[in-house]
CSV table of C-alpha atoms and ligand atoms in Angstrom, one decimal:
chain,number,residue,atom,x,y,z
A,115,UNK,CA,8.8,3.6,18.7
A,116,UNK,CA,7.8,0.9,16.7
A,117,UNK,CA,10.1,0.1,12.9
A,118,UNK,CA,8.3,-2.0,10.8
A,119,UNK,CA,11.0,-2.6,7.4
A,120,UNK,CA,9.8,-4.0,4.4
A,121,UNK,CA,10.8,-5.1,0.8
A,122,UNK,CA,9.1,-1.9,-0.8
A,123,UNK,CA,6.4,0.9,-0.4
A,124,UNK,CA,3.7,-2.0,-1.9
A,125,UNK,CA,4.3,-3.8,1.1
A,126,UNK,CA,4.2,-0.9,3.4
A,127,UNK,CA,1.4,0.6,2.0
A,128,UNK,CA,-0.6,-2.6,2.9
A,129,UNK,CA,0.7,-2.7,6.1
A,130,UNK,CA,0.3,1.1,6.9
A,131,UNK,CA,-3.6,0.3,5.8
A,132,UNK,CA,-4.3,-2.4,7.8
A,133,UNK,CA,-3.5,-0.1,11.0
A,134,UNK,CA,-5.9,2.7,9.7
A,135,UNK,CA,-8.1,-0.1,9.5
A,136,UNK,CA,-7.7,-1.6,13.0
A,137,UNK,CA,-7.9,2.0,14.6
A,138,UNK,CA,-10.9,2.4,12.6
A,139,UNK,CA,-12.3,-0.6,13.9
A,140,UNK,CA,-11.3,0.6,17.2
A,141,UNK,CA,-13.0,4.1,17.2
A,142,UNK,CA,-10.6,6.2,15.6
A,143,UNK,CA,-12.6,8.8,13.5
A,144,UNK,CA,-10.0,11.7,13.4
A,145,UNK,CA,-7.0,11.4,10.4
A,146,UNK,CA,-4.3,13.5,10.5
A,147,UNK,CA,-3.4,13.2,6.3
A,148,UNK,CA,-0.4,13.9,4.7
A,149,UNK,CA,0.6,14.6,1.1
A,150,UNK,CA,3.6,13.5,-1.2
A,151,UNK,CA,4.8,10.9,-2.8
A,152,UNK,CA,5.2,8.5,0.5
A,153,UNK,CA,1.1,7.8,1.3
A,154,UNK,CA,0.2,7.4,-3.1
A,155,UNK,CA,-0.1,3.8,-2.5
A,156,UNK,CA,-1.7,3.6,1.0
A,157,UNK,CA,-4.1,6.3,-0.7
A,158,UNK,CA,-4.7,3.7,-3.0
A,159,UNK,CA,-5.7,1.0,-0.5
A,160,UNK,CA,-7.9,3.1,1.1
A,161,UNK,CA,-9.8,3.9,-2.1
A,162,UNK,CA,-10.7,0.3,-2.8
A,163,UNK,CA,-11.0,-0.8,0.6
A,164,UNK,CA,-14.9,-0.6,2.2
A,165,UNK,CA,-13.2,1.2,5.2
A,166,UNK,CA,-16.5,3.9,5.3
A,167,UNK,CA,-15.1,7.4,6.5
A,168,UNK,CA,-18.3,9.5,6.3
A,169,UNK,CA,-18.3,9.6,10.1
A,170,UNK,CA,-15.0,10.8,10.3
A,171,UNK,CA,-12.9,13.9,10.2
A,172,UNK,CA,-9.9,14.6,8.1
A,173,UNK,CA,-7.2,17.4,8.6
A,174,UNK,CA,-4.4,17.7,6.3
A,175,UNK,CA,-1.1,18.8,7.3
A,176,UNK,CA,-0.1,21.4,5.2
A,177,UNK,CA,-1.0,23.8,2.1
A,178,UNK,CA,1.1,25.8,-0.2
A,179,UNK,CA,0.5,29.8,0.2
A,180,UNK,CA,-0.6,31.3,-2.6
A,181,UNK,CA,-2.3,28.3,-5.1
A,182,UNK,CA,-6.1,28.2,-4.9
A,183,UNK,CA,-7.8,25.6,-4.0
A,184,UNK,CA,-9.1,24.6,-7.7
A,185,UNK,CA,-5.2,24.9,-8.8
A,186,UNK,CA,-4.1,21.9,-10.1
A,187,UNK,CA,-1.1,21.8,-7.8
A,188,UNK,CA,-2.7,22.8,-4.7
A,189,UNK,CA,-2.7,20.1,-1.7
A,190,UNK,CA,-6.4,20.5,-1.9
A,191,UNK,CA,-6.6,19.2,-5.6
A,192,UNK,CA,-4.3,15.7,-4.6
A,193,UNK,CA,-6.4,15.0,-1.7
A,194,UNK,CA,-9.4,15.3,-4.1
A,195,UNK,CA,-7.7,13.3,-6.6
A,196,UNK,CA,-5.8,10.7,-3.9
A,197,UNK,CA,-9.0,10.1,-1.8
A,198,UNK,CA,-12.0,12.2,-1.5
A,199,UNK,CA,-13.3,11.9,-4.8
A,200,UNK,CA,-13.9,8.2,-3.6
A,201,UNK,CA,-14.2,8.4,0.0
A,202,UNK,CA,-15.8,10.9,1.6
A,203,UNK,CA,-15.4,12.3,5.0
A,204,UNK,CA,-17.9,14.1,7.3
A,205,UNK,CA,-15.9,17.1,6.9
A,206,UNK,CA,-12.3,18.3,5.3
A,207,UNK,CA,-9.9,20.3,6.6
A,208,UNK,CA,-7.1,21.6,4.2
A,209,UNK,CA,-5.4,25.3,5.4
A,210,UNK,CA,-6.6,28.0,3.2
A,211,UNK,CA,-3.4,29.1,1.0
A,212,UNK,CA,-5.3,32.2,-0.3
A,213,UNK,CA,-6.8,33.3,3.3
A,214,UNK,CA,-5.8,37.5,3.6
A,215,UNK,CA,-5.3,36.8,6.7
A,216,UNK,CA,-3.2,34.1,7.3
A,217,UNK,CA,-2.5,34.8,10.8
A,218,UNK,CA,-6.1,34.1,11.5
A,219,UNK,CA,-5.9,31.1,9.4
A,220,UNK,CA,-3.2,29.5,11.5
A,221,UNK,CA,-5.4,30.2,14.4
A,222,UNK,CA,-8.4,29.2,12.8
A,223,UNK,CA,-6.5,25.8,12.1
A,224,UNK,CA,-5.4,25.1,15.3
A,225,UNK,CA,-8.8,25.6,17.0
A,226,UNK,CA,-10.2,22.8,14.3
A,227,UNK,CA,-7.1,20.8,15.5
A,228,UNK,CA,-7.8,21.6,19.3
A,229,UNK,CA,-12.0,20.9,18.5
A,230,UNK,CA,-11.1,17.6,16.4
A,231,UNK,CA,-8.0,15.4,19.0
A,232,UNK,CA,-6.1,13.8,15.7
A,233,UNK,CA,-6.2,9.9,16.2
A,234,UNK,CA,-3.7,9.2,13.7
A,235,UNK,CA,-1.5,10.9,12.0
A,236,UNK,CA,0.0,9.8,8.6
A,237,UNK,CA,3.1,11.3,7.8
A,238,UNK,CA,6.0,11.1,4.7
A,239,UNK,CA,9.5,13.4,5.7
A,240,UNK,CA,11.4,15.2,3.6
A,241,UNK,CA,15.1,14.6,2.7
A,242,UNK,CA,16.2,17.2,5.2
A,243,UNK,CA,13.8,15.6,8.1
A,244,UNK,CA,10.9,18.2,7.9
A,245,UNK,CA,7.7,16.7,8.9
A,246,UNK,CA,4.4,18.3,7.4
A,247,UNK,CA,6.8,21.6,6.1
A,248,UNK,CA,7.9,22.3,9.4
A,249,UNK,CA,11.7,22.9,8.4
A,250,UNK,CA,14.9,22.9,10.2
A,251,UNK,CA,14.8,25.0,13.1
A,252,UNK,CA,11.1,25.3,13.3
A,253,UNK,CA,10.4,24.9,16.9
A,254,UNK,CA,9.2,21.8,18.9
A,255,UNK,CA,6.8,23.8,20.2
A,256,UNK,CA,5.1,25.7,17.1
A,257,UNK,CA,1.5,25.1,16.3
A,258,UNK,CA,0.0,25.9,12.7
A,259,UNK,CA,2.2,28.7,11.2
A,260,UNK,CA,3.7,30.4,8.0
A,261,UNK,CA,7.1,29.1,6.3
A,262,UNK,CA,9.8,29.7,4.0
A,263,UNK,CA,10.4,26.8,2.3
A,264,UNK,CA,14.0,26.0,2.2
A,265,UNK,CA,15.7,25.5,-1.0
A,266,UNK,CA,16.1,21.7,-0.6
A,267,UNK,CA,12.4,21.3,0.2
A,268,UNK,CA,11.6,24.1,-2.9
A,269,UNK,CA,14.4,21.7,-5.2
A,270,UNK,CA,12.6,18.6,-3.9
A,271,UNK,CA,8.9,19.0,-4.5
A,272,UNK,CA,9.9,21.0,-8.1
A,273,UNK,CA,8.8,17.4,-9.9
A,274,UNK,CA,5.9,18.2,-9.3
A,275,UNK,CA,5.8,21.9,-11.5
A,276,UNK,CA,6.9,22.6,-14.8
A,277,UNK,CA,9.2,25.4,-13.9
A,278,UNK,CA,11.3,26.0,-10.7
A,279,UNK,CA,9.9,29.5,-10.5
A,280,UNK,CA,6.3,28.1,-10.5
A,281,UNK,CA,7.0,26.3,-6.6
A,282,UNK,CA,5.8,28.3,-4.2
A,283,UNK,CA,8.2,29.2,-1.9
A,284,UNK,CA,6.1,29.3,1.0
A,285,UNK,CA,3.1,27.2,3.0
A,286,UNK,CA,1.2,26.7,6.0
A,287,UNK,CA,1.7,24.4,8.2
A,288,UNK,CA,0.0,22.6,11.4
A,289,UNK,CA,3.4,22.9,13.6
A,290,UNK,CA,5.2,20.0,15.5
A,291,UNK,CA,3.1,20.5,18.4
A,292,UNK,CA,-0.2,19.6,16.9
A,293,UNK,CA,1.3,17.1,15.1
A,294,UNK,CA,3.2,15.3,18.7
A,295,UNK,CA,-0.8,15.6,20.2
A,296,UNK,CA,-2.0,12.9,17.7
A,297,UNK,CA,-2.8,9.5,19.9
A,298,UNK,CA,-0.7,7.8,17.1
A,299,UNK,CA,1.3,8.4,14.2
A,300,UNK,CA,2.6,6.7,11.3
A,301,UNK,CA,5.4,7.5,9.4
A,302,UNK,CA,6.1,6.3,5.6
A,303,UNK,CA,9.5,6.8,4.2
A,304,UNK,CA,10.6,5.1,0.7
A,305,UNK,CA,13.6,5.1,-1.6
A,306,UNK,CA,17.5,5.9,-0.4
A,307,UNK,CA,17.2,9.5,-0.5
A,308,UNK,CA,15.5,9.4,2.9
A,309,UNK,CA,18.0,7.3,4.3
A,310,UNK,CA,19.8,9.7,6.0
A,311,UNK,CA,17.0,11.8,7.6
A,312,UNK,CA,15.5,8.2,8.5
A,313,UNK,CA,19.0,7.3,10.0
A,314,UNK,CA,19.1,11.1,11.8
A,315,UNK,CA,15.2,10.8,13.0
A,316,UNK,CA,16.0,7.4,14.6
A,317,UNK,CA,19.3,7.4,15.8
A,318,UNK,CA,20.3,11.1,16.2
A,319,UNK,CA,19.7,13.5,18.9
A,320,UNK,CA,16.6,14.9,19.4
A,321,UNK,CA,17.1,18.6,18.0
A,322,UNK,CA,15.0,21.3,16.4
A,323,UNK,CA,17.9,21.2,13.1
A,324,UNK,CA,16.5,18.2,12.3
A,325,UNK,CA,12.1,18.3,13.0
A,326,UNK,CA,11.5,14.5,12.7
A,327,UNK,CA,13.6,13.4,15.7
A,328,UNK,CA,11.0,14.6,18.1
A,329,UNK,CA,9.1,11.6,17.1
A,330,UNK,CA,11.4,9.5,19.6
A,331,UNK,CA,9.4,11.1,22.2
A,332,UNK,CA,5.8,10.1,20.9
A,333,UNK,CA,4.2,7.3,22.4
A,334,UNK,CA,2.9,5.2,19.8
A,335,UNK,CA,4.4,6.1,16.8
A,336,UNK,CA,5.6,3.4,13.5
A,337,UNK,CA,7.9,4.2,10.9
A,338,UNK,CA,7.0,2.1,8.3
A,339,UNK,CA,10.4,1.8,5.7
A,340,UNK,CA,11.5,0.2,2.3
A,341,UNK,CA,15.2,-1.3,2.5
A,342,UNK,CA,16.6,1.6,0.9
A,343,UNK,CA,14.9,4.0,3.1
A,344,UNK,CA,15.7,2.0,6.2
A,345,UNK,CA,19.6,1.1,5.0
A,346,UNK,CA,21.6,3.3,7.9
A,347,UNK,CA,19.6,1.4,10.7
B,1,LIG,C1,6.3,17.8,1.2
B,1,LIG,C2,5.1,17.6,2.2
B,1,LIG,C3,5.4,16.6,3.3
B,1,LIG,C4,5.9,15.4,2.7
B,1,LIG,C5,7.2,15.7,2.0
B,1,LIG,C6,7.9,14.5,1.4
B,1,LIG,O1,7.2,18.7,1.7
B,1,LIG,N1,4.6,18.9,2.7
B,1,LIG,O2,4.2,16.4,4.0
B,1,LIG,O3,6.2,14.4,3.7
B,1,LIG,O4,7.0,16.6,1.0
B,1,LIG,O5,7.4,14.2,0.2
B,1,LIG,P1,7.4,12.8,-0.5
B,1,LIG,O6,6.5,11.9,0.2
B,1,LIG,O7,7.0,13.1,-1.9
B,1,LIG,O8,8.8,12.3,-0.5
């Protein structure tokens, strides 16, 4: 486990994108991509960087249930916003909220995840540790499933919706398994309301109440923090 702190997320974001860069020099054409606040800036980078990605594969972490793809808050529409309506991949992978069968889905998902090895995962963490929205609890070993968001995670990502009732309340998710089988993961955490989880993924004990500590056991994995977000280590 590698900590790399820095003065704020400009400074992080640069760093986090010259690693996408060197693994991208070094072969890497898989990206495990996240959504959230934490990557905006290294989303940035990457969109006015010559980093070329049309010989690579992307497969986003996590979709909310419910929201079409064209719906303005549907993970789908960042990603297009973020990145893809500047760089284009070879092919995007983004679980389909809508599916009737979302069972089938999952499965479908994990057979793109099993087809497509993730090189590197980019990752942000929620207040209460969840990773992707795999919540407390969720099982080390789950692979793409259906959640209940928790009320934190539901409070939390409400910014982004006019009206509490309008967050969806539940998602798909590519489970802590899949994400633990990426060759190499990189975590972004900004601002002091992370502190804790940061403090709890670190230093804690490796339990399923709290998702993110399982990333002590990865083998290449950097969490990349602002001072605030790094202030209980
Ligand atoms: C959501 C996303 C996560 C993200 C988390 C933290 O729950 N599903 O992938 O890491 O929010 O969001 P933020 O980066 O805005 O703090």
């Amino acid at each position: 486990m590698k900590i790399i702190k820095v003065n704020d997320k400009y400074e992080g974001s640069k760093k986090a994108f010259k690693i996408i860069e060197e693994v991208h020099l070094n072969g890497a054409r898989v990206f495990g991509l996240a959504t959230g606040s934490s990557p905006l800036e290294l989303y940035k980078e990457l969109r006015e960087s010559s980093i070329d990605f049309t010989d690579s594969i992307s497969i986003n972490l996590d979709e909310y249930i419910g929201l079409s793809k064209d719906d303005k808050q549907s993970y789908w529409t960042f990603m297009c916003q973020q990145l893809f309506s500047v760089k284009s991949f070879k092919k995007s992978y983004i679980p389909n909220g809508r599916a009737k069968d979302l069972a089938a889905e999952a499965k479908r998902y994990d057979e793109i995840i099993q087809q497509y090895p993730i090189d590197l995962q980019i990752l942000g963490i929620g207040n209460n540790g969840h990773i992707g929205f795999n919540e407390p609890k969720t099982p080390f070993s789950s692979t793409t499933h259906i959640v209940e968001l928790t009320d934190s995670t539901i409070e939390a990502n409400r910014r982004f919706f006019a009206e509490k009732e309008a967050v969806p309340t539940k998602a798909i998710s590519m489970g802590i398994k899949s994400i633990m089988s990426a060759q190499k993961i990189l975590l972004l955490a900004w601002g002091k309301a992370k502190a804790e989880a940061i403090e709890a993924m670190v230093k804690g004990p490796i339990v399923e109440d709290m998702p993110a500590s399982i990333l002590q056991k990865h083998q290449d994995v950097v969490f990349i923090l602002d001072k605030a977000a790094g202030s209980k280590l």
